Structure formats: structure tokens, C-alpha cells
mmCIF file of C-alpha atoms and ligand atoms in Angstrom:
data_model
loop_
_atom_site.group_PDB
_atom_site.id
_atom_site.type_symbol
_atom_site.label_atom_id
_atom_site.label_comp_id
_atom_site.label_asym_id
_atom_site.label_seq_id
_atom_site.Cartn_x
_atom_site.Cartn_y
_atom_site.Cartn_z
ATOM 1 C CA MET A 7 12.403 -59.597 -28.062
ATOM 2 C CA ARG A 8 13.033 -57.274 -25.188
ATOM 3 C CA LEU A 9 13.325 -54.378 -27.582
ATOM 4 C CA ILE A 10 9.970 -55.203 -29.118
ATOM 5 C CA THR A 11 8.323 -55.266 -25.679
ATOM 6 C CA LYS A 12 9.801 -51.862 -24.893
ATOM 7 C CA ILE A 13 8.530 -50.436 -28.156
ATOM 8 C CA GLY A 14 5.142 -52.005 -27.471
ATOM 9 C CA LEU A 15 5.011 -50.455 -24.014
ATOM 10 C CA GLY A 16 6.055 -47.153 -25.512
ATOM 11 C CA ILE A 17 3.161 -47.236 -27.974
ATOM 12 C CA VAL A 18 0.678 -48.176 -25.266
ATOM 13 C CA SER A 19 1.757 -45.381 -22.945
ATOM 14 C CA ALA A 20 1.847 -42.857 -25.779
ATOM 15 C CA SER A 21 -1.729 -43.683 -26.711
ATOM 16 C CA VAL A 22 -2.829 -43.475 -23.074
ATOM 17 C CA LEU A 23 -1.277 -40.013 -22.898
ATOM 18 C CA PHE A 24 -2.959 -39.061 -26.187
ATOM 19 C CA VAL A 25 -6.396 -40.108 -24.927
ATOM 20 C CA ALA A 26 -5.835 -38.281 -21.622
ATOM 21 C CA GLY A 27 -4.727 -35.219 -23.569
ATOM 22 C CA CYS A 28 -7.908 -35.261 -25.642
ATOM 23 C CA ALA A 29 -10.060 -35.512 -22.531
ATOM 24 C CA ALA A 30 -8.293 -32.477 -21.053
ATOM 25 C CA ALA A 31 -8.729 -30.511 -24.270
ATOM 26 C CA GLN A 32 -12.484 -31.079 -24.091
ATOM 27 C CA GLN A 33 -12.761 -29.271 -20.756
ATOM 28 C CA THR A 34 -13.827 -25.766 -21.657
ATOM 29 C CA VAL A 35 -13.826 -22.515 -19.710
ATOM 30 C CA SER A 36 -16.960 -20.466 -20.214
ATOM 31 C CA GLU A 37 -16.621 -16.790 -21.103
ATOM 32 C CA GLU A 38 -19.000 -15.972 -18.266
ATOM 33 C CA SER A 39 -16.587 -17.360 -15.708
ATOM 34 C CA LEU A 40 -13.609 -15.374 -16.956
ATOM 35 C CA GLY A 41 -14.177 -11.845 -15.742
ATOM 36 C CA LEU A 42 -15.830 -9.965 -12.914
ATOM 37 C CA ARG A 43 -18.775 -9.040 -15.139
ATOM 38 C CA LYS A 44 -20.090 -12.643 -15.328
ATOM 39 C CA VAL A 45 -21.422 -12.307 -18.872
ATOM 40 C CA ASP A 46 -20.006 -13.402 -22.213
ATOM 41 C CA LEU A 47 -17.620 -11.029 -23.928
ATOM 42 C CA TYR A 48 -20.277 -9.832 -26.424
ATOM 43 C CA SER A 49 -22.653 -8.690 -23.687
ATOM 44 C CA GLU A 50 -20.197 -6.615 -21.676
ATOM 45 C CA ASN A 51 -22.045 -3.385 -22.425
ATOM 46 C CA THR A 52 -25.172 -4.734 -20.684
ATOM 47 C CA VAL A 53 -23.411 -4.691 -17.313
ATOM 48 C CA THR A 54 -23.396 -1.675 -15.015
ATOM 49 C CA PRO A 55 -20.287 -1.803 -12.855
ATOM 50 C CA GLU A 56 -20.515 -1.121 -9.145
ATOM 51 C CA GLU A 57 -20.186 2.557 -8.437
ATOM 52 C CA THR A 58 -17.101 3.978 -6.763
ATOM 53 C CA LYS A 59 -18.512 5.503 -3.584
ATOM 54 C CA TYR A 60 -16.233 7.392 -1.266
ATOM 55 C CA SER A 61 -17.273 8.345 2.258
ATOM 56 C CA GLN A 62 -19.401 11.490 2.425
ATOM 57 C CA ALA A 63 -18.821 11.839 6.172
ATOM 58 C CA VAL A 64 -17.154 15.128 7.039
ATOM 59 C CA ALA A 65 -13.893 14.824 9.016
ATOM 60 C CA GLY A 66 -14.826 14.474 12.678
ATOM 61 C CA THR A 67 -17.923 12.377 11.969
ATOM 62 C CA SER A 68 -16.484 9.348 10.191
ATOM 63 C CA THR A 69 -15.687 5.881 11.527
ATOM 64 C CA LYS A 70 -12.056 4.797 11.303
ATOM 65 C CA ILE A 71 -11.197 1.833 9.091
ATOM 66 C CA VAL A 72 -9.347 -1.150 10.554
ATOM 67 C CA ARG A 73 -5.706 -1.260 9.379
ATOM 68 C CA ALA A 74 -4.976 -3.819 6.659
ATOM 69 C CA PHE A 75 -1.888 -5.129 8.467
ATOM 70 C CA GLN A 76 0.565 -4.052 11.168
ATOM 71 C CA ASP A 77 1.858 -0.547 10.356
ATOM 72 C CA ALA A 78 -0.115 -0.232 7.134
ATOM 73 C CA PRO A 79 -0.864 3.389 6.247
ATOM 74 C CA PRO A 80 -4.438 3.914 7.497
ATOM 75 C CA MET A 81 -7.140 4.549 4.886
ATOM 76 C CA ILE A 82 -8.838 7.950 5.020
ATOM 77 C CA PRO A 83 -12.284 7.358 6.567
ATOM 78 C CA HIS A 84 -13.687 10.870 5.988
ATOM 79 C CA SER A 85 -14.587 12.825 2.880
ATOM 80 C CA THR A 86 -11.670 14.511 1.079
ATOM 81 C CA GLU A 87 -13.962 16.818 -0.883
ATOM 82 C CA GLY A 88 -12.082 20.052 -1.598
ATOM 83 C CA MET A 89 -8.816 18.756 -0.062
ATOM 84 C CA LEU A 90 -7.250 17.175 -3.127
ATOM 85 C CA PRO A 91 -4.964 17.634 -4.897
ATOM 86 C CA ILE A 92 -2.554 18.683 -2.164
ATOM 87 C CA THR A 93 -0.437 21.605 -3.280
ATOM 88 C CA VAL A 94 2.408 23.595 -1.724
ATOM 89 C CA ASP A 95 -0.071 26.321 -0.780
ATOM 90 C CA ASN A 96 -2.959 24.078 0.190
ATOM 91 C CA ASN A 97 -2.460 21.093 2.454
ATOM 92 C CA GLN A 98 -5.523 20.858 4.686
ATOM 93 C CA CYS A 99 -4.472 17.442 6.014
ATOM 94 C CA VAL A 100 -1.605 19.083 7.874
ATOM 95 C CA SER A 101 -3.914 21.652 9.468
ATOM 96 C CA CYS A 102 -5.815 18.879 11.279
ATOM 97 C CA HIS A 103 -3.245 16.088 11.654
ATOM 98 C CA THR A 104 -0.244 18.025 12.990
ATOM 99 C CA PRO A 105 0.705 16.850 16.501
ATOM 100 C CA GLY A 106 -0.533 19.350 19.051
ATOM 101 C CA VAL A 107 -3.527 20.364 16.950
ATOM 102 C CA ALA A 108 -4.786 16.885 16.040
ATOM 103 C CA GLU A 109 -5.519 15.849 19.637
ATOM 104 C CA THR A 110 -7.859 18.788 20.156
ATOM 105 C CA LEU A 111 -9.802 17.796 17.019
ATOM 106 C CA ASN A 112 -9.964 14.135 17.996
ATOM 107 C CA ALA A 113 -7.831 13.279 14.949
ATOM 108 C CA LEU A 114 -4.733 11.105 15.117
ATOM 109 C CA PRO A 115 -1.512 13.117 14.798
ATOM 110 C CA TYR A 116 0.847 11.980 12.063
ATOM 111 C CA PRO A 117 3.399 9.648 13.703
ATOM 112 C CA LYS A 118 7.145 10.007 14.484
ATOM 113 C CA SER A 119 8.103 8.326 11.217
ATOM 114 C CA HIS A 120 6.635 11.334 9.382
ATOM 115 C CA MET A 121 9.010 13.609 11.285
ATOM 116 C CA THR A 122 12.061 11.560 10.392
ATOM 117 C CA ASN A 123 14.335 12.292 7.486
ATOM 118 C CA PHE A 124 15.451 9.147 5.702
ATOM 119 C CA ARG A 125 17.296 10.988 2.978
ATOM 120 C CA PRO A 126 21.078 11.274 2.968
ATOM 121 C CA THR A 127 22.384 14.822 3.165
ATOM 122 C CA HIS A 128 24.947 15.140 0.449
ATOM 123 C CA LYS A 129 27.223 18.063 -0.220
ATOM 124 C CA PHE A 130 26.298 20.296 -3.102
ATOM 125 C CA ASP A 131 27.971 23.654 -3.570
ATOM 126 C CA GLY A 132 25.778 24.657 -6.489
ATOM 127 C CA LYS A 133 28.120 23.032 -8.992
ATOM 128 C CA LYS A 134 29.676 19.925 -7.615
ATOM 129 C CA PHE A 135 27.809 17.077 -5.973
ATOM 130 C CA GLU A 136 29.654 14.968 -3.404
ATOM 131 C CA LYS A 137 28.511 11.973 -1.427
ATOM 132 C CA SER A 138 28.885 12.710 2.250
ATOM 133 C CA ILE A 139 28.627 9.183 3.628
ATOM 134 C CA ASP A 140 30.732 6.078 3.630
ATOM 135 C CA ASN A 141 30.478 4.080 0.406
ATOM 136 C CA MET A 142 30.300 0.847 2.350
ATOM 137 C CA LYS A 143 27.141 1.902 4.159
ATOM 138 C CA ASN A 144 23.695 2.038 2.644
ATOM 139 C CA GLU A 145 23.039 5.458 1.294
ATOM 140 C CA ILE A 146 20.645 6.309 4.070
ATOM 141 C CA ALA A 147 21.038 8.598 7.022
ATOM 142 C CA ILE A 148 18.203 8.812 9.472
ATOM 143 C CA SER A 149 17.585 11.901 11.521
ATOM 144 C CA GLU A 150 14.734 12.932 13.754
ATOM 145 C CA MET A 151 13.065 16.246 13.015
ATOM 146 C CA GLN A 152 10.664 18.503 14.890
ATOM 147 C CA THR A 153 8.484 19.100 11.851
ATOM 148 C CA LEU A 154 6.929 17.138 9.015
ATOM 149 C CA ALA A 155 9.546 15.676 6.652
ATOM 150 C CA GLY A 156 9.242 16.951 3.097
ATOM 151 C CA ALA A 157 8.958 13.403 1.786
ATOM 152 C CA ARG A 158 5.695 13.026 3.731
ATOM 153 C CA PHE A 159 4.066 16.246 2.574
ATOM 154 C CA ASN A 160 1.957 14.616 -0.118
ATOM 155 C CA CYS A 161 -0.286 12.570 2.211
ATOM 156 C CA SER A 162 -2.444 11.152 -0.584
ATOM 157 C CA GLN A 163 0.619 9.479 -2.088
ATOM 158 C CA CYS A 164 0.219 6.835 0.638
ATOM 159 C CA HIS A 165 -3.153 7.454 2.321
ATOM 160 C CA ALA A 166 -6.215 6.896 0.177
ATOM 161 C CA PRO A 167 -9.929 7.160 0.780
ATOM 162 C CA GLN A 168 -11.790 3.829 0.769
ATOM 163 C CA SER A 169 -14.598 3.125 -1.678
ATOM 164 C CA GLU A 170 -17.619 1.244 -0.315
ATOM 165 C CA GLY A 171 -19.052 -1.858 -1.962
ATOM 166 C CA GLN A 172 -17.396 -5.189 -2.518
ATOM 167 C CA LEU A 173 -16.865 -6.428 -6.063
ATOM 168 C CA VAL A 174 -14.782 -9.331 -4.844
ATOM 169 C CA GLU A 175 -15.008 -10.769 -1.349
ATOM 170 C CA ASN A 176 -11.918 -10.043 0.690
ATOM 171 C CA THR A 177 -10.993 -12.993 2.884
ATOM 172 C CA PHE A 178 -7.622 -11.640 4.012
ATOM 173 C CA GLN A 179 -7.188 -11.764 7.773
ATOM 174 C CA ALA A 180 -4.573 -9.576 9.332
ATOM 175 C CA GLU A 181 -2.347 -10.838 12.108
ATOM 176 C CA TYR A 182 -1.067 -7.826 14.009
ATOM 177 C CA THR A 183 2.219 -8.010 15.852
ATOM 178 C CA SER A 184 1.168 -5.469 18.453
ATOM 179 C CA LYS A 185 -1.985 -5.585 20.567
ATOM 180 C CA ASP A 186 -3.540 -2.406 19.159
ATOM 181 C CA GLY A 187 -2.151 -2.971 15.634
ATOM 182 C CA ALA A 188 -5.627 -2.699 14.094
ATOM 183 C CA SER A 189 -5.878 0.961 15.055
ATOM 184 C CA LYS A 190 -2.387 2.206 15.868
ATOM 185 C CA SER A 191 1.018 2.097 14.249
ATOM 186 C CA SER A 192 4.043 0.840 16.199
ATOM 187 C CA TRP A 193 6.724 2.067 13.868
ATOM 188 C CA GLU A 194 8.911 4.336 15.971
ATOM 189 C CA GLY A 195 12.094 4.452 18.023
ATOM 190 C CA THR A 196 14.527 1.636 17.266
ATOM 191 C CA SER A 197 12.012 -0.241 15.124
ATOM 192 C CA LEU A 198 12.571 2.468 12.492
ATOM 193 C CA THR A 199 16.073 1.174 11.872
ATOM 194 C CA GLU A 200 15.591 -2.517 12.597
ATOM 195 C CA GLY A 201 17.494 -4.609 10.061
ATOM 196 C CA LEU A 202 18.992 -1.562 8.387
ATOM 197 C CA ASP A 203 22.731 -1.125 8.044
ATOM 198 C CA THR A 204 22.602 2.605 8.263
ATOM 199 C CA LEU A 205 23.827 5.683 10.008
ATOM 200 C CA MET A 206 21.725 7.024 12.861
ATOM 201 C CA LYS A 207 22.447 10.690 13.298
HETATM 202 C C1 HEC B 310 -10.996 19.158 9.468
HETATM 203 C C2 HEC B 310 -9.925 18.336 10.010
HETATM 204 C C3 HEC B 310 -9.358 17.251 9.110
HETATM 205 C C4 HEC B 310 -8.827 17.395 7.853
HETATM 206 C C5 HEC B 310 -8.738 18.657 6.989
HETATM 207 C C6 HEC B 310 -8.311 16.085 7.498
HETATM 208 N N1 HEC B 310 -8.566 15.191 8.504
HETATM 209 FE FE1 HEC B 310 -8.072 13.213 8.502
HETATM 210 N N2 HEC B 310 -9.108 12.941 10.236
HETATM 211 C C7 HEC B 310 -9.704 13.939 10.978
HETATM 212 C C8 HEC B 310 -10.429 13.333 12.088
HETATM 213 C C9 HEC B 310 -11.199 14.093 13.161
HETATM 214 C C10 HEC B 310 -10.232 11.927 11.982
HETATM 215 C C11 HEC B 310 -10.819 10.815 12.878
HETATM 216 C C12 HEC B 310 -12.037 10.214 12.220
HETATM 217 C C13 HEC B 310 -13.216 11.174 12.268
HETATM 218 O O1 HEC B 310 -13.549 11.634 13.365
HETATM 219 O O2 HEC B 310 -13.792 11.475 11.203
HETATM 220 C C14 HEC B 310 -9.397 11.724 10.801
HETATM 221 C C15 HEC B 310 -8.973 10.498 10.367
HETATM 222 C C16 HEC B 310 -7.995 10.315 9.388
HETATM 223 C C17 HEC B 310 -7.311 9.080 9.107
HETATM 224 C C18 HEC B 310 -7.539 7.750 9.789
HETATM 225 C C19 HEC B 310 -6.583 7.532 10.944
HETATM 226 C C20 HEC B 310 -6.797 6.193 11.568
HETATM 227 O O3 HEC B 310 -6.275 6.004 12.671
HETATM 228 O O4 HEC B 310 -7.424 5.313 10.996
HETATM 229 C C21 HEC B 310 -6.437 9.326 8.088
HETATM 230 C C22 HEC B 310 -5.490 8.345 7.446
HETATM 231 C C23 HEC B 310 -6.583 10.707 7.724
HETATM 232 N N3 HEC B 310 -7.533 11.288 8.532
HETATM 233 C C24 HEC B 310 -5.855 11.326 6.743
HETATM 234 C C25 HEC B 310 -6.148 12.592 6.263
HETATM 235 C C26 HEC B 310 -5.602 13.128 5.030
HETATM 236 C C27 HEC B 310 -4.623 12.430 4.129
HETATM 237 C C28 HEC B 310 -6.143 14.368 4.880
HETATM 238 C C29 HEC B 310 -5.972 15.332 3.722
HETATM 239 C C30 HEC B 310 -6.428 14.820 2.426
HETATM 240 C C31 HEC B 310 -6.995 14.625 6.039
HETATM 241 N N4 HEC B 310 -6.977 13.504 6.833
HETATM 242 C C32 HEC B 310 -7.668 15.815 6.305
HETATM 243 C C33 HEC B 310 -9.633 15.293 10.719
HETATM 244 C C34 HEC B 310 -9.198 15.857 9.520
HETATM 245 C C1 HEC B 311 5.459 7.788 2.040
HETATM 246 C C2 HEC B 311 4.154 7.347 2.485
HETATM 247 C C3 HEC B 311 3.377 8.238 3.436
HETATM 248 C C4 HEC B 311 3.112 9.579 3.322
HETATM 249 C C5 HEC B 311 3.524 10.532 2.211
HETATM 250 C C6 HEC B 311 2.291 9.916 4.467
HETATM 251 N N1 HEC B 311 2.087 8.816 5.243
HETATM 252 FE FE1 HEC B 311 1.038 8.704 6.975
HETATM 253 N N2 HEC B 311 1.568 6.774 7.230
HETATM 254 C C7 HEC B 311 2.296 6.028 6.334
HETATM 255 C C8 HEC B 311 2.548 4.705 6.905
HETATM 256 C C9 HEC B 311 3.313 3.570 6.216
HETATM 257 C C10 HEC B 311 1.951 4.696 8.180
HETATM 258 C C11 HEC B 311 1.972 3.572 9.229
HETATM 259 C C12 HEC B 311 3.379 3.359 9.783
HETATM 260 C C13 HEC B 311 3.927 4.576 10.496
HETATM 261 O O1 HEC B 311 3.431 4.927 11.573
HETATM 262 O O2 HEC B 311 4.839 5.196 9.962
HETATM 263 C C14 HEC B 311 1.344 6.004 8.353
HETATM 264 C C15 HEC B 311 0.634 6.380 9.468
HETATM 265 C C16 HEC B 311 -0.111 7.554 9.581
HETATM 266 C C17 HEC B 311 -1.023 7.862 10.655
HETATM 267 C C18 HEC B 311 -1.377 6.944 11.835
HETATM 268 C C19 HEC B 311 -0.427 7.115 12.984
HETATM 269 C C20 HEC B 311 -0.656 6.193 14.146
HETATM 270 O O3 HEC B 311 -0.191 6.565 15.233
HETATM 271 O O4 HEC B 311 -1.230 5.131 14.031
HETATM 272 C C21 HEC B 311 -1.526 9.109 10.397
HETATM 273 C C22 HEC B 311 -2.542 9.873 11.240
HETATM 274 C C23 HEC B 311 -0.922 9.598 9.184
HETATM 275 N N3 HEC B 311 -0.051 8.632 8.716
HETATM 276 C C24 HEC B 311 -1.180 10.813 8.588
HETATM 277 C C25 HEC B 311 -0.497 11.319 7.486
HETATM 278 C C26 HEC B 311 -0.638 12.670 6.963
HETATM 279 C C27 HEC B 311 -1.593 13.707 7.523
HETATM 280 C C28 HEC B 311 0.226 12.794 5.910
HETATM 281 C C29 HEC B 311 0.535 14.035 5.109
HETATM 282 C C30 HEC B 311 0.982 15.193 5.861
HETATM 283 C C31 HEC B 311 0.889 11.503 5.737
HETATM 284 N N4 HEC B 311 0.431 10.651 6.723
HETATM 285 C C32 HEC B 311 1.817 11.196 4.737
HETATM 286 C C33 HEC B 311 2.747 6.435 5.106
HETATM 287 C C34 HEC B 311 2.726 7.756 4.652
#
């Protein structure tokens, strides 16, 4: 008797699930709601996408863009016409953003982190390569430099111009850890090595 009740219950709950399943299957997602174009897939070619528009303002006349988060690489607010690609013989960014020069042009100098070498210096005699640091340490040695570190030469690897227009609303709100975090980076001194098990040379 008990067994029969269990089987009966089983059948009832299975059919409830089946009906619920059918109801869910009937909910459809329209093609128009799927993409950013807001049309069905067959009408895609009727849509003109928003244009990519970079700032035309010449360096010295642009308005700085608020940092995305604390110590984010700032976006380039001015036009980069004629500056890219950066090559060994042509890096105009450096000519305006080098400390000492930048201040006179009202541009921000590149920060301390860009004059810090994070690469380990290994021994290489032309033939044999030898690690020069303790195996138990992370393979990083940090040393301050007086000039721009080679790893930072290609500015556009990290700093990009910002296109105007808003295809999707951005609701992200930054919470900066330092008071002027929206316009200034705080990444220098001991904060460069915070949490790193590394050698400070
Ligand atoms: C002719 C001088 C000049 C050149 C060349 C130049 N900049 Fe600038 N840059 C400025 C000035 C001045 C500002 C401040 C905003 C303004 O006045 O337009 C600025 C602002 C910036 C900022 C924003 C800093 C912040 O605090 O938000 C970044 C990032 C930047 N430049 C990167 C670059 C990169 C990368 C290049 C090379 C592709 C470059 N700049 C080339 C003068 C220059
Ligand atoms: C490997 C990535 C990377 C490269 C390459 C790089 N930057 Fe940066 N830059 C950053 C980051 C991340 C920050 C913010 C944190 C910091 O200060 O280090 C920053 C910050 C800056 C700032 C703002 C400093 C401040 O005090 O707020 C300037 C100006 C700048 N960079 C200019 C340059 C220029 C000019 C070059 C090329 C010569 C360059 N950067 C190359 C990642 C990079």
C-alpha cells in the first residue's frame, strides 16, 4: 500500500514538473533583444553602428578623463594624430610627458613606476644564461631608475584614446582609495612592492 502511494506521488510530481517544463519552454527570447543592434538577425545590414570618434583636441587643449579606478592607466584625452604607432625613432609621447619637460607644458609627467625596472637581471655571457636570483624568491627584482624603463616605452600598450558616444550605458562607479584617485595615481614608494615577496635592490 505504502509503495503504491509513493509511486502515485512520484507520478503526480513528475507530471507537475512536466507541465512546469512546458510552460518554461514557451517563454521565447526575441531576436531583437539579443544584440546591441536591436533588430532581427535578417535586418542587421539596415543598422548603422555608432561611429568611433576619438578626440580631435590637440594636446594642451583637451579635458582630462576621470580615472576608471584607483591607479588605472589614464585614458589619452587629446588627439594622437600622427603620434602612432610609436617606434624606436619616433616616440612623441616621451617628448611631452618626460618629468622636467611635462610640467612646463602643463602635461602630467609619467610617474615613478615608469622609471622602475621590474625585470630580473640575469647573467648572460653571450652563450650561457644563468639565473642570478634565489630560486625560492619570485623572479622579480625591483630597481629604481633615473630614466624611462624600456618596458614602458610603448605607451599605447596601456594608454588608449577614448572614443565618444555610448553604445551601452556604463553604470560602474569607482571607489578611489586615495582622495585625488580620480585624477592622480598613488602607486609609488613602498606601495610598489606591497604584497610582493621580492628583492628590492
Ligand atoms: C605636444 C605634447 C604632448 C604629446 C606629444 C603627448 N601628450 Fe599626452 N598630454 C599632453 C598635455 C598637455 C596633457 C593634459 C591635457 C591637455 O592639456 O590636453 C596630456 C594628457 C595626457 C594623458 C592624461 C593624463 C591624465 O592625468 O589624465 C595621457 C594618459 C597622455 N597624455 C598620454 C599621452 C601618450 C600616450 C602620448 C603619445 C601617444 C601623448 N600623451 C603625447 C601633452 C602631450
Ligand atoms: C605597462 C603599461 C604601461 C605603459 C607601457 C605605460 N604606462 Fe603610463 N601608466 C600605467 C598605469 C597602470 C598607470 C597608473 C599607475 C601608476 O602610476 O603606475 C600609469 C600612469 C601614467 C600617468 C599618470 C601619472 C600620475 O601621476 O597620475 C601618465 C602621465 C603616464 N602613465 C604616461 C605614460 C607615458 C607617456 C608612457 C610611455 C612613455 C606610458 N605611460 C607607458 C601603465 C603604463
